[in-house]
Coordinates of C-alpha atoms and ligand atoms in Angstrom, one line a residue:
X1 CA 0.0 0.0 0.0
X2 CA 1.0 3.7 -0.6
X3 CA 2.4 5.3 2.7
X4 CA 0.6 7.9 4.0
X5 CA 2.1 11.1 3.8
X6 CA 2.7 12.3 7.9
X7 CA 4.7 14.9 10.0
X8 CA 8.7 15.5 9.2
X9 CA 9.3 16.5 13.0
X10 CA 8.1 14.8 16.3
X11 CA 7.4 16.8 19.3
X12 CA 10.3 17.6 21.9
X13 CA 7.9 20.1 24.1
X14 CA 4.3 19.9 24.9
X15 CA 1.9 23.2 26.2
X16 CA -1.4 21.9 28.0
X17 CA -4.5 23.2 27.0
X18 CA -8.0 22.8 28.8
X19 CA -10.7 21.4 27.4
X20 CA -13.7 23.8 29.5
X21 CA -17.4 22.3 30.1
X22 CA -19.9 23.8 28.3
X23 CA -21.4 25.5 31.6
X24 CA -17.6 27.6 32.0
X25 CA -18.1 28.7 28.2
X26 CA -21.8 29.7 28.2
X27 CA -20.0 32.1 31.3
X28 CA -17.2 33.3 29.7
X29 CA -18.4 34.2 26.5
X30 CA -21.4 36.2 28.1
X31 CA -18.7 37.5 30.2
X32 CA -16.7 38.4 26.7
X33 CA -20.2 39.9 25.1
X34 CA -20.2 37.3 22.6
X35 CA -16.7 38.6 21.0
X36 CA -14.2 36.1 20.7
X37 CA -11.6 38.4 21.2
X38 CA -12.5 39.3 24.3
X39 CA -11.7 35.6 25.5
X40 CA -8.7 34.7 27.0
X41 CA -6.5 32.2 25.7
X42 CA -7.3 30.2 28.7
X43 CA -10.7 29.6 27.9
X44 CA -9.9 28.3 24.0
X45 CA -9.2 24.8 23.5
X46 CA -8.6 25.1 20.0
X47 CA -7.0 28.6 18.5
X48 CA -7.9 29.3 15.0
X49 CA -8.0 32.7 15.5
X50 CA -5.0 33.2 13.0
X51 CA -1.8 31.3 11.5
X52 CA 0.0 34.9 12.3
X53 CA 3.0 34.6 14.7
X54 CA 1.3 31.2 16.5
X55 CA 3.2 28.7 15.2
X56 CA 5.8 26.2 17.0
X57 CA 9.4 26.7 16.8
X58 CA 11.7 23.9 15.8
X59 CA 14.6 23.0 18.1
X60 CA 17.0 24.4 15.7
X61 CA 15.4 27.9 16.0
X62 CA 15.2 27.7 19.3
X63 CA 19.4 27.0 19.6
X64 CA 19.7 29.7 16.8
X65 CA 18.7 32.2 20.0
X66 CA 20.8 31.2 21.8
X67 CA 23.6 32.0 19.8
X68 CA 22.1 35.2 18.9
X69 CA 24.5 38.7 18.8
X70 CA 22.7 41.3 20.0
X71 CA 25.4 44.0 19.4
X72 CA 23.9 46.9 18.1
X73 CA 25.4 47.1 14.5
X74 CA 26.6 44.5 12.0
X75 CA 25.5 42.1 14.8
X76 CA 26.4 37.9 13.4
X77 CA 22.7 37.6 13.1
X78 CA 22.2 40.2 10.9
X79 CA 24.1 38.5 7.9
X80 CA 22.7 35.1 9.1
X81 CA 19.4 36.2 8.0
X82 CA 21.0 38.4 5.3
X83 CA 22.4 35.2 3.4
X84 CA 19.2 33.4 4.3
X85 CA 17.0 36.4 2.4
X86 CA 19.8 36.1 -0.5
X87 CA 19.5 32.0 -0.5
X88 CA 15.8 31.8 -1.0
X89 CA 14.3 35.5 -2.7
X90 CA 17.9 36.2 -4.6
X91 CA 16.7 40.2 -3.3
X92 CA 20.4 41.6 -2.9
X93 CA 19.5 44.3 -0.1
X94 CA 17.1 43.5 3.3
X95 CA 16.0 45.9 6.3
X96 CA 14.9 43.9 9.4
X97 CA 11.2 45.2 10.8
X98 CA 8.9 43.8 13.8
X99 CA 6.6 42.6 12.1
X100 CA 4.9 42.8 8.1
X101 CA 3.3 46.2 8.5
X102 CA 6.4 48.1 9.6
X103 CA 7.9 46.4 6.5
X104 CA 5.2 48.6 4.9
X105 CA 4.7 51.3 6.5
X106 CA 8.9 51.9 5.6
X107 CA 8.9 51.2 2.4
X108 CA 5.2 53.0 1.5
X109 CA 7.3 55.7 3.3
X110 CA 9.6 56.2 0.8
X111 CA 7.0 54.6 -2.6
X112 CA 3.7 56.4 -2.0
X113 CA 2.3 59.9 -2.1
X114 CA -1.0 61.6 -1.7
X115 CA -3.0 60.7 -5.2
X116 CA -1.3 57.9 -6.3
X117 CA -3.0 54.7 -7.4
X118 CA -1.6 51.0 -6.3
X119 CA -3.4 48.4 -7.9
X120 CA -2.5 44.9 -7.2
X121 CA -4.6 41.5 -6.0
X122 CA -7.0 41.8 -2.6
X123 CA -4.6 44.4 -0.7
X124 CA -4.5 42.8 3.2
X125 CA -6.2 45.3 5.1
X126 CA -2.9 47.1 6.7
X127 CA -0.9 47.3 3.0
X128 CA -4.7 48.6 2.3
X129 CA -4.3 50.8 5.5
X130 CA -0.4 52.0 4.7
X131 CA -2.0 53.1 1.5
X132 CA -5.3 54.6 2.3
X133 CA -3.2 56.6 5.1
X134 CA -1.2 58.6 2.7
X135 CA -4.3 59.4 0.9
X136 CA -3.8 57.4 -2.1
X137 CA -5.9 54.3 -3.4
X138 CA -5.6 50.6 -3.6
X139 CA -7.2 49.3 -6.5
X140 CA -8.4 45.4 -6.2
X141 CA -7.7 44.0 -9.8
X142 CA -8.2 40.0 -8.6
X143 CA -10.1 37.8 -11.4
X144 CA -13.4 37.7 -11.2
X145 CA -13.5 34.0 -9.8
X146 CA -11.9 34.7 -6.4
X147 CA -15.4 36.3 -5.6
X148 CA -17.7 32.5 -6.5
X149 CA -16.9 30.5 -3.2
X150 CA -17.9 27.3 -5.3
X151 CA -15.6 28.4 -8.5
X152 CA -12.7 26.1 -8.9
X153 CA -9.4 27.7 -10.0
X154 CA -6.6 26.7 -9.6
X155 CA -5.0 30.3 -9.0
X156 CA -7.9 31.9 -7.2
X157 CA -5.9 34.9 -6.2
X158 CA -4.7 35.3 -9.5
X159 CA -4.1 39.4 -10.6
X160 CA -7.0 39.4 -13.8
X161 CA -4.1 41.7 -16.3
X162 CA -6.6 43.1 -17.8
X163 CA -8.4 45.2 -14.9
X164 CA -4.8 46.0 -14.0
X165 CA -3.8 46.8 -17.9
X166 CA -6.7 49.4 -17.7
X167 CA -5.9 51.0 -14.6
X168 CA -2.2 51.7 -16.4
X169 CA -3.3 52.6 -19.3
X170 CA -6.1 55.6 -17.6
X171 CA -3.6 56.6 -14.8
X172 CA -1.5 59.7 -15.1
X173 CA 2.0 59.0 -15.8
X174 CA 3.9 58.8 -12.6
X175 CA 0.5 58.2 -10.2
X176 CA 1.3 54.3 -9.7
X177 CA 4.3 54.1 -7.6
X178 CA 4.2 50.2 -7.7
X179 CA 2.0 46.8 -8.5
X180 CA 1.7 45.0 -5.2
X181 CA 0.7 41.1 -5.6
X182 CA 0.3 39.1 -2.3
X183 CA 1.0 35.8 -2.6
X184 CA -0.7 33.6 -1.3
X185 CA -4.0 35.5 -1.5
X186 CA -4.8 36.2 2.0
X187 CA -7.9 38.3 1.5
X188 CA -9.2 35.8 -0.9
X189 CA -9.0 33.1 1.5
X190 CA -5.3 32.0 1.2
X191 CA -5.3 31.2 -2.3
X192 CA -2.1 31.1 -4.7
X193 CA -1.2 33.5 -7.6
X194 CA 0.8 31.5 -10.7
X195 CA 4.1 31.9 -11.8
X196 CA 2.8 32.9 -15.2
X197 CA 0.6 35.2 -13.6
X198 CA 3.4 37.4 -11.5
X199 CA 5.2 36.7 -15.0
X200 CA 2.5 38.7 -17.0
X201 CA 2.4 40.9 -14.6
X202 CA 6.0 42.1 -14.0
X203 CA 5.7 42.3 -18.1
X204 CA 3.0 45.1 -17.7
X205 CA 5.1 46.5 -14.7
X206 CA 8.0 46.9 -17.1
X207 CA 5.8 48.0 -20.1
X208 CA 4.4 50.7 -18.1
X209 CA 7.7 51.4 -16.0
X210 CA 6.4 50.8 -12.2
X211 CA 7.7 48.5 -10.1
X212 CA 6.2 45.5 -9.0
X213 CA 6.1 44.3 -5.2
X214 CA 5.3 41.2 -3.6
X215 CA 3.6 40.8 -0.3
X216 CA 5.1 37.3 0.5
X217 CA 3.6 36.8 4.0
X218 CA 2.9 33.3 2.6
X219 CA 5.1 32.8 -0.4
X220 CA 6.3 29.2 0.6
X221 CA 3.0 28.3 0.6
X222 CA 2.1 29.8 -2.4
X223 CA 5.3 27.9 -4.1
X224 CA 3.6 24.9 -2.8
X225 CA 0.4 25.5 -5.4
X226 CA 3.0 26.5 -7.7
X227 CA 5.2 23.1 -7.9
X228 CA 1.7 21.0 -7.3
X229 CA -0.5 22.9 -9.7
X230 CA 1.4 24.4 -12.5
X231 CA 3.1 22.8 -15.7
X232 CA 6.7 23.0 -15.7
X233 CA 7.3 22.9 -11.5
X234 CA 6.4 19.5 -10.4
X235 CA 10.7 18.9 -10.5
X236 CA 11.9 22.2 -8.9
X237 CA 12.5 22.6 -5.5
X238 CA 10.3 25.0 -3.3
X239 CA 13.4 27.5 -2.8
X240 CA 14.3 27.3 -6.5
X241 CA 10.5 28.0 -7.2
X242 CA 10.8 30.8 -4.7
X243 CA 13.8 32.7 -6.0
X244 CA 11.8 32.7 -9.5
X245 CA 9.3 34.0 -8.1
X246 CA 10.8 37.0 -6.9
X247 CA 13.0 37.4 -9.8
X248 CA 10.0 39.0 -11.4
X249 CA 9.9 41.5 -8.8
X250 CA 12.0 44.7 -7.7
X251 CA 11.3 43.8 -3.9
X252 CA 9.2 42.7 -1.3
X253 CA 7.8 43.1 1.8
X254 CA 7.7 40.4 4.4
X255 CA 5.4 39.6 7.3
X256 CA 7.4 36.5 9.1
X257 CA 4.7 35.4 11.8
X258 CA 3.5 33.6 8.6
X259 CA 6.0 31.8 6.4
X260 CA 9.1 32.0 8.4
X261 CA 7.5 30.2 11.3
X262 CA 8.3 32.6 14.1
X263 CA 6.0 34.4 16.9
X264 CA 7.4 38.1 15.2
X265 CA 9.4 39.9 12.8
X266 CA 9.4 41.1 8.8
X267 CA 11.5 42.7 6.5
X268 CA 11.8 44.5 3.7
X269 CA 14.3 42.9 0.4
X270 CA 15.1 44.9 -2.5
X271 CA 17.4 44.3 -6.0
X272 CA 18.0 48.6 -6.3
X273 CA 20.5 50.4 -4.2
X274 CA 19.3 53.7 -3.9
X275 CA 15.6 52.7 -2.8
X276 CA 17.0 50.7 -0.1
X277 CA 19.2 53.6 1.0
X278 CA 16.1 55.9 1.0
X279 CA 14.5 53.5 2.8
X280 CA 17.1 52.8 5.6
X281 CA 16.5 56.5 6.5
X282 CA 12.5 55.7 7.5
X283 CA 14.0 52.4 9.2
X284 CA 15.7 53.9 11.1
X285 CA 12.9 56.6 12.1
X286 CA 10.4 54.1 12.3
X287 CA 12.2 50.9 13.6
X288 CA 16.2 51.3 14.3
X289 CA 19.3 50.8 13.2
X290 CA 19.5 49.0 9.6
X291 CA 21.3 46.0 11.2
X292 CA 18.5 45.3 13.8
X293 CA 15.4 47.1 12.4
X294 CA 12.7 46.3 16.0
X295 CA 14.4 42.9 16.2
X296 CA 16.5 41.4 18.6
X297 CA 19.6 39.4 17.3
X298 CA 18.3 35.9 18.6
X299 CA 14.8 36.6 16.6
X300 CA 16.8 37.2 13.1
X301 CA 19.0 34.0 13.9
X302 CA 15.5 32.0 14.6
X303 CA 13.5 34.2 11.9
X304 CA 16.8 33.1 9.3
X305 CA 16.6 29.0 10.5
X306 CA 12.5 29.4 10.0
X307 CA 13.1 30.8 6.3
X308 CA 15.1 27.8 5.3
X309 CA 12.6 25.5 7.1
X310 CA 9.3 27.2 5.9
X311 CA 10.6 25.9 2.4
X312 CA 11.0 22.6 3.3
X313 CA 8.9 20.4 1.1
X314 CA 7.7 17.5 3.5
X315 CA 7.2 20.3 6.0
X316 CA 4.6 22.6 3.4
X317 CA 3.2 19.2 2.1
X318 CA 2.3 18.3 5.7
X319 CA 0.6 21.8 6.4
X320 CA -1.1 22.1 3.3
X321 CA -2.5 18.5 3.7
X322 CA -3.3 19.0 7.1
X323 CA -5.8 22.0 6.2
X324 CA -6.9 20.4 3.3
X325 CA -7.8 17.4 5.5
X326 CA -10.0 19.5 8.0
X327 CA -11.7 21.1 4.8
X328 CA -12.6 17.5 3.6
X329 CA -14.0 16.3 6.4
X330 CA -16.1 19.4 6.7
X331 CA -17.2 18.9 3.0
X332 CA -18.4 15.8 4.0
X333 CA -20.1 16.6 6.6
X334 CA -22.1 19.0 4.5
X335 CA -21.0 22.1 6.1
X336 CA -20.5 24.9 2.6
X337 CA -17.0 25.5 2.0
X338 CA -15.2 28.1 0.1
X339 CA -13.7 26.0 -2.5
X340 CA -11.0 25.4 -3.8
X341 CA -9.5 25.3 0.5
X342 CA -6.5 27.9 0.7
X343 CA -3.3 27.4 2.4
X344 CA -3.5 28.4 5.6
X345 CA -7.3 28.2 6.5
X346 CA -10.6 27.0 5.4
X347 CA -13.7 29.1 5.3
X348 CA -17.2 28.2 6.1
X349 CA -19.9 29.8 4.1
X350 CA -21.7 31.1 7.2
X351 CA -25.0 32.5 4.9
X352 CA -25.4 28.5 3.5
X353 CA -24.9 27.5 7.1
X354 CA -27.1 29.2 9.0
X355 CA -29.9 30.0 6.8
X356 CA -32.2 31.0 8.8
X357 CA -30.6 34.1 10.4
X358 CA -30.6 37.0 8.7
X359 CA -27.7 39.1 7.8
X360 CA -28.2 42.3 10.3
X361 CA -28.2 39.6 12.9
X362 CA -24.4 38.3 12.0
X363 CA -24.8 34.6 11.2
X364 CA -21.4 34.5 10.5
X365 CA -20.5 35.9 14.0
X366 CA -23.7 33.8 15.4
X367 CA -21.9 30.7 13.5
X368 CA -18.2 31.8 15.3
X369 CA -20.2 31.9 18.9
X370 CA -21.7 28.4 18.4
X371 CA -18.3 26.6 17.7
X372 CA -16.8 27.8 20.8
X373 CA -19.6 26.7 22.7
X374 CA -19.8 23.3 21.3
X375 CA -16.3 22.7 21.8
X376 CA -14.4 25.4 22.6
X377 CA -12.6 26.6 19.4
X378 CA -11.7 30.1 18.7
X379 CA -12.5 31.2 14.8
X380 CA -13.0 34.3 13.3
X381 CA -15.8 36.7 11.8
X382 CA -15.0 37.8 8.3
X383 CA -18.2 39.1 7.3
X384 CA -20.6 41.8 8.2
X385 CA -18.8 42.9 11.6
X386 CA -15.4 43.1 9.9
X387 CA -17.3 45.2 7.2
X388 CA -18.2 47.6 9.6
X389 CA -20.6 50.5 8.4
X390 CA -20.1 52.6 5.7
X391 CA -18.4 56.0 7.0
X392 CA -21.2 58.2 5.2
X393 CA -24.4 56.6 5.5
X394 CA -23.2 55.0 9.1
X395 CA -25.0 52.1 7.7
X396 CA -23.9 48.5 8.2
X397 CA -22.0 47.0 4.5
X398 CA -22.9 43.5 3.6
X399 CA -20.3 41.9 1.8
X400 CA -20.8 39.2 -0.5
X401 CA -19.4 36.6 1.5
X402 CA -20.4 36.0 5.4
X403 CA -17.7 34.1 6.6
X404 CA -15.9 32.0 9.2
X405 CA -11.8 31.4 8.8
X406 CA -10.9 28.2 10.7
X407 CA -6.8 29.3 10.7
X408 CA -4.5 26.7 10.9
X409 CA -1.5 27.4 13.7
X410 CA 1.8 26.0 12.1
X411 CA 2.8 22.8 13.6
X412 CA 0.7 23.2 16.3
X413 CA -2.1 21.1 16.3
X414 CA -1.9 17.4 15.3
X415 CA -4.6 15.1 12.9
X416 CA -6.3 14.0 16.1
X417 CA -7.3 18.0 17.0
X418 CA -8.0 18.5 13.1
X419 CA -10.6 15.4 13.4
X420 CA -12.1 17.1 16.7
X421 CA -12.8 20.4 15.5
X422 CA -14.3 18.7 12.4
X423 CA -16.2 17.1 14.6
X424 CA -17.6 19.8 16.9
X425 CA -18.4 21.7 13.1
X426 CA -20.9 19.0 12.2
X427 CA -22.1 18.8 15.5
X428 CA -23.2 22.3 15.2
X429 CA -24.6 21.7 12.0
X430 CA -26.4 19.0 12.5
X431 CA -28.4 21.0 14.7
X432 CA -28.6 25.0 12.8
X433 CA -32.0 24.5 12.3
X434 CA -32.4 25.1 15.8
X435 CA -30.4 28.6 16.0
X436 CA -33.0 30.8 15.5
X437 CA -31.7 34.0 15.7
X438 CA -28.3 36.0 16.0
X439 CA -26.8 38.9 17.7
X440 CA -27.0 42.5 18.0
X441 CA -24.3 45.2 18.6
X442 CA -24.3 46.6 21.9
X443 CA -21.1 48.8 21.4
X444 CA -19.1 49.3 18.8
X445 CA -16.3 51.5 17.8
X446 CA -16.2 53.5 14.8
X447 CA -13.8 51.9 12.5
X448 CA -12.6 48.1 13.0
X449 CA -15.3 47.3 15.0
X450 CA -14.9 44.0 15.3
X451 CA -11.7 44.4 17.7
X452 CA -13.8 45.5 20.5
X453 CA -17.3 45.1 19.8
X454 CA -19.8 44.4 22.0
X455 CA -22.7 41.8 21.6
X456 CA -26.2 40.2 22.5
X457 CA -28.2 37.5 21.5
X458 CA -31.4 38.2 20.7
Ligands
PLP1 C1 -0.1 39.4 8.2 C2 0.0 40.0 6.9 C3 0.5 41.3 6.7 C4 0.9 42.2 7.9 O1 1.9 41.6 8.7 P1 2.0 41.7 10.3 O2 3.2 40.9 10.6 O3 0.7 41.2 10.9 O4 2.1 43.2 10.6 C5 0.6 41.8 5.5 N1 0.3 41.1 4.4 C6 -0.2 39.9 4.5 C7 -0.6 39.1 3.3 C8 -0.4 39.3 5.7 O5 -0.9 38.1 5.8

């Protein structure tokens, strides 16, 4: 029989976690107004919160620390993680930052000014934010089937070239600063971009003269798709897959809570001279010194170790599987999916879930509450709540999708969790038809409501 594919690492250190009676979480999320973020990490059993800085350091990370040099400049740890950038993106010039929006809020620094346009493929809300902030505008040029849950594309965070040839062509020369393609597609629910996709599009970068940037919070990942789904890759190795990848591109920015398998840290990489030079100025403004950029030594020594073992194939094949598992077990279940399942998460389709409750009373939210009562598993709202209301009309914006992100922690949880928070999902399914109704806001901030909110049931 064919062997199984399983885990390339056993586990050296364990963490306990308490599985609570129903009784202690009908308490605490009263007590928490019905927001899971109000819950302390005590009271989860299962975290799926996010895959952003929660996953589990590897031994060899964890002795990279220790021999970490904390001197202030041109500290040994520096040019560890300086050759590790060089190994796997081939990007020539880095700046260490703590953590994936400091990458851009330096390098927007220096790239955007007030009127410009950056179009590039679902902009994550802070490169959305960094833009939006210098009062210019992110334009969302994804292809059209990254908004069909059901759709199945291989490259469903694909850039579609021809909303993004239009916005060059009708721009005022000098008004886009860059392209920015995230890879993989974390907005649209962790799904991968193509090489022949960031290949068309650095072509229209250079026909156009703008630069093109990747956001690689999950480019290993997204080199995974690459090698299993597209001709021409099934032979290459993941870093060799990488380093094309970013050979299309004049720089990056990096958020390494995903990717690089540590709990925090980013950079920025670049291939030109000068625009790292004018960016080292805002590093240092914004983060320190160019050698240690918000980081300590021992976290670029473990952030270097986690490049080189976020590439690993068995390791991605394992965490890819691993999600891919939880979202077939779902499927068959019954539970709606968005489909094809990402790279990091899978995504219920909370409107098809619970029918019965209508949108101003946050199914998706309502959907979120019931899973940590059944078993005790933190998700996320990505629907109407995280929507918020529009800033005119103060009315509340219904998106398209109403959503819940199960996120996967890296090599965190093992297939017997995976099985039990498929099995508390059906559970809750099995009985929707008796959740009759939702929630409704209590409090709520004014923008990014979903942070603080405060809810009821009805
Ligand atoms: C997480 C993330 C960021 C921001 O990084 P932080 O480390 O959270 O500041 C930017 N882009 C993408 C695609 C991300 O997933």
């Amino acid at each position: 029989m064919e062997l199984p594919f399983s885990e390339p690492y056993k586990i050296k250190m364990v963490e306990a976690i308490y599985r609570s009676t129903r009784e202690e979480r009908e308490r605490w999320i009263r007590d928490a107004s019905f927001n899971l973020f109000n819950l302390r990490s005590e009271q989860v059993y299962i975290d799926l919160l996010t895959d952003s800085g929660t996953g589990a350091m590897s031994d060899r990370q964890w002795s990279a620390i220790m021999t970490g040099d904390e001197s202030y400049a041109g500290a040994s740890s520096f040019y560890n993680l300086k050759d590790a950038i060089w190994d796997i993106t081939g990007f020539q010039y880095f700046l260490p930052t703590h953590q994936g929006r400091a990458a851009e809020n330096v390098l927007f620094s220096v790239l955007v000014k007030e009127g410009d346009i950056v179009p590039g493929n679902s902009h994550f809300d802070t490169t959305k934010g960094h833009i939006e902030f210098r009062k210019a505008k992110a334009v969302d040029c994804t292809i059209e089937a990254s908004k069909s849950p059901s759709v199945w594309h291989p490259f469903k965070g694909n850039v579609d070239t021809e909303k993004l040839e239009d916005v060059l062509k009708t721009t005022p020369a000098g008004k886009v600063p860059f392209i920015i393609v995230t890879v993989t597609n974390n907005t649209a629910g962790g799904q991968p971009v193509s090489m022949e996709n960031i290949r068309e599009v650095s072509a229209l970068a250079k026909k156009y003269g703008v630069k093109l940037i990747i956001d690689g919070a999950r480019f290993a990942e997204n080199a995974y798709f690459i090698k299993t789904r597209e001709k021409g890759y099934a032979g290459m190795e993941i870093t060799e897959i990488s380093r094309e990848m970013f050979s299309y591109a004049d720089g990056m920015t990096m958020s390494s809570k995903k990717d690089a398998i540590v709990n925090m840290g980013g950079f920025i990489a670049l291939r030109d001279e000068k625009l790292y030079r004018q960016a080292s100025t805002y590093n240092i403004i914004y983060e320190g010194f160019i050698t240690y950029g918000g980081m300590s030594g021992r976290d670029m020594n473990a952030l270097a170790q986690g490049l080189y073992e976020g590439t690993e194939f068995r390791y991605l094949e394992s965490r890819i599987k691993q999600v891919e598992y939880l979202g077939t077990m779902l499927k068959s279940a019954g539970i709606p999916l968005i489909e094809p399942f990402g790279g990091h998460a899978i995504f219920i389709d909370a409107k098809n879930f619970l029918t019965s409750i209508p949108r101003e009373e946050f199914p998706a939210q309502t959907l979120a509450v019931e899973l940590y009562l059944e078993g005790g598993i933190r998700t996320v709202e990505i629907g109407t709540l995280l929507a918020d209301r529009d800033p005119l009309t103060r009315e509340n914006r219904f998106p398209e999708l109403e959503m819940v992100r199960l996120a996967i922690p890296r090599r965190v949880y093992t297939y017997r969790h995976i099985e039990y928070i498929a099995a508390v999902a059906s559970n809750v399914f099995d009985r929707r038809h008796s959740i009759k109704s939702g929630l409704k806001i209590k409090r709520e901030a004014q923008i990014m409501r979903h942070f603080t909110v405060e809810l009821e049931r009805l």
